[in-house]
PDB file of C-alpha atoms in Angstrom:
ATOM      1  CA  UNK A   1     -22.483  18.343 -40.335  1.00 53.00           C
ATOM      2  CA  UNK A   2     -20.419  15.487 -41.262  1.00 60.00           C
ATOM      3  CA  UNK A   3     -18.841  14.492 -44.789  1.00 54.00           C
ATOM      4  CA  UNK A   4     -16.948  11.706 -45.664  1.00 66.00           C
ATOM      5  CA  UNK A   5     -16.190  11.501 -42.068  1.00 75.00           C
ATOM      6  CA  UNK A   6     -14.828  14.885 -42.009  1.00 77.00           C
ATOM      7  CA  UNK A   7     -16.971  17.711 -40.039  1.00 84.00           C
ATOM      8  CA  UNK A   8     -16.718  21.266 -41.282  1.00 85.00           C
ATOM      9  CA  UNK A   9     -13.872  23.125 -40.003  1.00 88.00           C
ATOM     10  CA  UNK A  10     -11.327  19.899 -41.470  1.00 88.00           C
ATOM     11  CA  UNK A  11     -13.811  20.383 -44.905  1.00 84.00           C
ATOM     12  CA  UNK A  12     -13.118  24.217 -45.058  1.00 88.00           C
ATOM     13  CA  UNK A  13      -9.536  23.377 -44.450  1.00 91.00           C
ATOM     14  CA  UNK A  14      -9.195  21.017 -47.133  1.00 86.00           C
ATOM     15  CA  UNK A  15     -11.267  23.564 -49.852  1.00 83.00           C
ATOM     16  CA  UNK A  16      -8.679  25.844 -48.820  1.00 87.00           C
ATOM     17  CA  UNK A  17      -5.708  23.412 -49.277  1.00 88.00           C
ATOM     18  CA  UNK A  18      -6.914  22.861 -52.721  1.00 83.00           C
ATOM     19  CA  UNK A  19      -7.639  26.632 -53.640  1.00 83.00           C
ATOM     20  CA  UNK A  20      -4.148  27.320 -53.171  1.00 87.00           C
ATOM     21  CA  UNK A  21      -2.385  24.551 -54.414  1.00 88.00           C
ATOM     22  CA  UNK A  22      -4.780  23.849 -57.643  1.00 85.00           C
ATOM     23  CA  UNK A  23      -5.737  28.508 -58.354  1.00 83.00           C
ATOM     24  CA  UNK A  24      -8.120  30.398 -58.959  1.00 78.00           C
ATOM     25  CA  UNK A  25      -7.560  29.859 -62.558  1.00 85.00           C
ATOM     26  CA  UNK A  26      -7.670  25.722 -62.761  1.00 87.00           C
ATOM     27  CA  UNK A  27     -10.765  25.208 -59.441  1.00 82.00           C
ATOM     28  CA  UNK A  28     -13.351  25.824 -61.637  1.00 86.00           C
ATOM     29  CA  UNK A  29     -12.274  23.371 -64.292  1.00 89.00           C
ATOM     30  CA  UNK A  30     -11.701  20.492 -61.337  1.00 86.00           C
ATOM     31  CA  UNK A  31     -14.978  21.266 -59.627  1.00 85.00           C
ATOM     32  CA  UNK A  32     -16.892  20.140 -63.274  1.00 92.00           C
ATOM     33  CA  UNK A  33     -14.882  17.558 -63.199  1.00 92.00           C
ATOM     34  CA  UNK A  34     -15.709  16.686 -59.952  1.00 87.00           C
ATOM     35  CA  UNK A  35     -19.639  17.127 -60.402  1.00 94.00           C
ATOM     36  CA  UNK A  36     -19.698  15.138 -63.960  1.00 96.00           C
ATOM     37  CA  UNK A  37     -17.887  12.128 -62.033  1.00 95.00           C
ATOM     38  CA  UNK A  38     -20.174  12.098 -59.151  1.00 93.00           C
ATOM     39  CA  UNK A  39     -23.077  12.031 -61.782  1.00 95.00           C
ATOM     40  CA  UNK A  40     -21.867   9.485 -63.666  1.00 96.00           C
ATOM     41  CA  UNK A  41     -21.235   7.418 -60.503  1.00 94.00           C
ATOM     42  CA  UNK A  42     -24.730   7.993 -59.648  1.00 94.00           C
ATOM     43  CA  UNK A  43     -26.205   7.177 -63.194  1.00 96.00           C
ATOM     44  CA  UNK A  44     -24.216   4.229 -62.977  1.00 95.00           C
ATOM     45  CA  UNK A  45     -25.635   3.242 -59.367  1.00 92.00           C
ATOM     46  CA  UNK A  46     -29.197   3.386 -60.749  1.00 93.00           C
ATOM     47  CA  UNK A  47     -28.921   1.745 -63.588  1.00 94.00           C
ATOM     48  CA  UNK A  48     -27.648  -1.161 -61.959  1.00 91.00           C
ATOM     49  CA  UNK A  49     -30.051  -0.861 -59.140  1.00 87.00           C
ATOM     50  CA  UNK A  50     -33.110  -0.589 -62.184  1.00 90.00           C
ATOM     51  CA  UNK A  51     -30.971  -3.568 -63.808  1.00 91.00           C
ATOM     52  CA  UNK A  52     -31.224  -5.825 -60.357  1.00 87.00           C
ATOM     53  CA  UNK A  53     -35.127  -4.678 -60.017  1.00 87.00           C
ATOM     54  CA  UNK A  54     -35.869  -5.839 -63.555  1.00 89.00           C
ATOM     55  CA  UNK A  55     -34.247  -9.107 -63.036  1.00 89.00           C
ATOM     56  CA  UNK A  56     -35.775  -9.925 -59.817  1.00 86.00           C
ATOM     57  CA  UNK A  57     -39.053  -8.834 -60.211  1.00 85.00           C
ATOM     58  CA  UNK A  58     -41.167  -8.479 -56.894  1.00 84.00           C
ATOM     59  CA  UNK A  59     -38.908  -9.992 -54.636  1.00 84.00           C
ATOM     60  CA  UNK A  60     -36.477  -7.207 -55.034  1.00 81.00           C
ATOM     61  CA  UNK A  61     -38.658  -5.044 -52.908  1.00 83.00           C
ATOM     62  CA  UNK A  62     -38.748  -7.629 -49.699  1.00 83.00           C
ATOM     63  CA  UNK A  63     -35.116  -7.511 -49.636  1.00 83.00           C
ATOM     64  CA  UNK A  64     -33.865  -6.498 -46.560  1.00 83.00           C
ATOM     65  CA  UNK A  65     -30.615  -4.123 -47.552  1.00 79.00           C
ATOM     66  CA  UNK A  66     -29.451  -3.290 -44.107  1.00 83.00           C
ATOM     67  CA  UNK A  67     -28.241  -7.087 -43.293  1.00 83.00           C
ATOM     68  CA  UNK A  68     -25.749  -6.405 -46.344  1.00 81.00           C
ATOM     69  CA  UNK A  69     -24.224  -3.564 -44.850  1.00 82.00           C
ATOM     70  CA  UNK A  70     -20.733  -4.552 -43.104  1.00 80.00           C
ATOM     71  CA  UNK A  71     -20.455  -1.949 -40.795  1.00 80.00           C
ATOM     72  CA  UNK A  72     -22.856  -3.615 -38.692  1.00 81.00           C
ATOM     73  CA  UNK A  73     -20.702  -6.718 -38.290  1.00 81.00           C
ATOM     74  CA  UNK A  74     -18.481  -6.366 -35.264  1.00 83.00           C
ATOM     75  CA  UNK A  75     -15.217  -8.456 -37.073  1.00 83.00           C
ATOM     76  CA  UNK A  76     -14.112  -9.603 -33.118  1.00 85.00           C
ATOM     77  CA  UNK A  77     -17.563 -10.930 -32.409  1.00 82.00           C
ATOM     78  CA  UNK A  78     -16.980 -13.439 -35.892  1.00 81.00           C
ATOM     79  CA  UNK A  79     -13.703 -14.463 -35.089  1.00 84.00           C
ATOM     80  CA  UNK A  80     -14.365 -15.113 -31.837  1.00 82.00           C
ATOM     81  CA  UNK A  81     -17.526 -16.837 -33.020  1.00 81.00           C
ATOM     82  CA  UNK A  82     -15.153 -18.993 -35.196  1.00 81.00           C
ATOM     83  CA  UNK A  83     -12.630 -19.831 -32.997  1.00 83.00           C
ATOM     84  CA  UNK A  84     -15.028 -20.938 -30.153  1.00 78.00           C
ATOM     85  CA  UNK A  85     -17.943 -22.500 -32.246  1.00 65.00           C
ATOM     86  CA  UNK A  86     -20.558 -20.156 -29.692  1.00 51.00           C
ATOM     87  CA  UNK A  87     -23.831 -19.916 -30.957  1.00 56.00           C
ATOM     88  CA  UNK A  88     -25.339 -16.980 -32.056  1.00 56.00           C
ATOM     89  CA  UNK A  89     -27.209 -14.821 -29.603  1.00 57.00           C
ATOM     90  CA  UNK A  90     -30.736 -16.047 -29.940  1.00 56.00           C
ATOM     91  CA  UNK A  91     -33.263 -12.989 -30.273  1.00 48.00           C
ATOM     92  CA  UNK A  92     -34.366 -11.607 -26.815  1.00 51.00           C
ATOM     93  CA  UNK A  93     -37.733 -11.073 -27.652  1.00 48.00           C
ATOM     94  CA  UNK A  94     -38.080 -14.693 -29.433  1.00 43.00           C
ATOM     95  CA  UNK A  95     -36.916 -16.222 -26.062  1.00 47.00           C
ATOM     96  CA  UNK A  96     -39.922 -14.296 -24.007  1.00 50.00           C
ATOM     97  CA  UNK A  97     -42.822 -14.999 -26.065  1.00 47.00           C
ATOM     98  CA  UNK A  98     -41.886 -18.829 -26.773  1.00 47.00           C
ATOM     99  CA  UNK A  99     -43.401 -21.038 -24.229  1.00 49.00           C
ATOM    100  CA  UNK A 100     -41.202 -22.914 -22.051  1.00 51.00           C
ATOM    101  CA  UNK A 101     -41.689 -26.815 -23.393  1.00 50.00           C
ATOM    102  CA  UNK A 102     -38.732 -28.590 -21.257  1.00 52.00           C
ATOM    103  CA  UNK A 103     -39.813 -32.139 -20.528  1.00 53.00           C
ATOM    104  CA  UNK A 104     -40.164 -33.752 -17.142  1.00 56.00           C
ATOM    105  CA  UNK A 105     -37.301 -36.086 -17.807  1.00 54.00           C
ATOM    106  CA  UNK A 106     -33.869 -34.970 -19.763  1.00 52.00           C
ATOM    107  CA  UNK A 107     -31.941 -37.712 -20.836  1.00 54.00           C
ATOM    108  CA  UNK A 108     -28.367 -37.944 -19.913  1.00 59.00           C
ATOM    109  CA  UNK A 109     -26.034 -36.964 -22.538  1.00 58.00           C
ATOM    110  CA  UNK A 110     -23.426 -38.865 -23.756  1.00 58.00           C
ATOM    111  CA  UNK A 111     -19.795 -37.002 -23.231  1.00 61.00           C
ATOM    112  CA  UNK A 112     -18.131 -35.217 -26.021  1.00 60.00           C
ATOM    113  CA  UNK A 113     -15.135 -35.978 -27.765  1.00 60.00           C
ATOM    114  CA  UNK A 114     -11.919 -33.976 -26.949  1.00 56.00           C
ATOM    115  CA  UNK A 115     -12.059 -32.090 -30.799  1.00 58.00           C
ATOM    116  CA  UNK A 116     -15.523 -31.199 -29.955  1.00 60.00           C
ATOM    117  CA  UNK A 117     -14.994 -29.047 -26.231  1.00 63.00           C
ATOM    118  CA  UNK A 118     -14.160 -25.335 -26.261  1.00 68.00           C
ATOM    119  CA  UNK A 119     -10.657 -24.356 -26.258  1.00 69.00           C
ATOM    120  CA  UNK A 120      -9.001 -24.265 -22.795  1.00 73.00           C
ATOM    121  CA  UNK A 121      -5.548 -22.298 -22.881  1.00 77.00           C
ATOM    122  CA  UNK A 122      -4.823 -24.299 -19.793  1.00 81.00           C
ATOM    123  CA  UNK A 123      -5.616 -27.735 -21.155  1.00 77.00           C
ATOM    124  CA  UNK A 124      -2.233 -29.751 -22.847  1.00 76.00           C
ATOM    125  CA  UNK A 125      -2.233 -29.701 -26.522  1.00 74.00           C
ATOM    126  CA  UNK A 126      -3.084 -33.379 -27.660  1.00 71.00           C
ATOM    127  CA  UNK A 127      -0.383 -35.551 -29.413  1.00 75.00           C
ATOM    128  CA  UNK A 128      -0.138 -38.790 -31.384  1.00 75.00           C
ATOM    129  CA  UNK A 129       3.145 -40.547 -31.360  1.00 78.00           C
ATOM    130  CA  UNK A 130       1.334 -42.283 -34.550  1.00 81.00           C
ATOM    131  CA  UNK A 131       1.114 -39.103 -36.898  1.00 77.00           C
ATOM    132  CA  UNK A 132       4.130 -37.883 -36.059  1.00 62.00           C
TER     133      UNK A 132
END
């Protein structure tokens, strides 16, 4: 079992911790405290989450909550994103059904500017005797 991150033997630990350094006398009083807070927060939660329903109306329910949720996002993956302008990773599955529609004859394309290619650690930095 897992809590907060913490598994049991670190969660007995820490009720211990806090039986000794709060009493006997005072736990009880903290633990209501404890409970009425963690009700409140949860009143609070679903009255905003009846709040957002109300004002949304059916599309509340096609909402997809899970894209929301940052610890999916891998915060190296954006930078890196950033920094090198990749594009995203196009979905697997998309890729297999789609038909493959490349024609006969590609044109040839045009160069790109220097501000446009990836960033080459080994490539001199560019400067204008103009702007400086």
């Amino acid at each position: 079992m897992e809590l907060f991150g913490i598994n049991t033997t670190e969660f007995l630990i820490v009720l211990v911790l806090a039986m000794l350094v709060i009493g006997p006398d005072k736990l009880p009083e903290y633990v209501q405290k404890l409970r009425e807070g963690i009700t409140k927060a949860r009143e609070m939660a679903d009255g905003a989450r009846s709040q957002l329903k109300d004002q949304m109306g059916p599309e509340f329910e096609d909402i997809n909550w899970r894209q929301y949720d940052p610890r999916q996002y891998d915060p190296r993956a954006i930078v890196r994103q950033a920094l090198f302008d990749e594009p995203r990773p196009e979905d697997p599955t998309a890729a297999e059904t789609m038909p493959d529609r490349t024609p006969d004859h590609v044109p040839e394309t045009p160069a790109q500017p220097d501000y446009l290619t990836r960033f080459d650690p080994d490539r001199a930095t560019p400067w204008d005797i103009d702007a400086t």
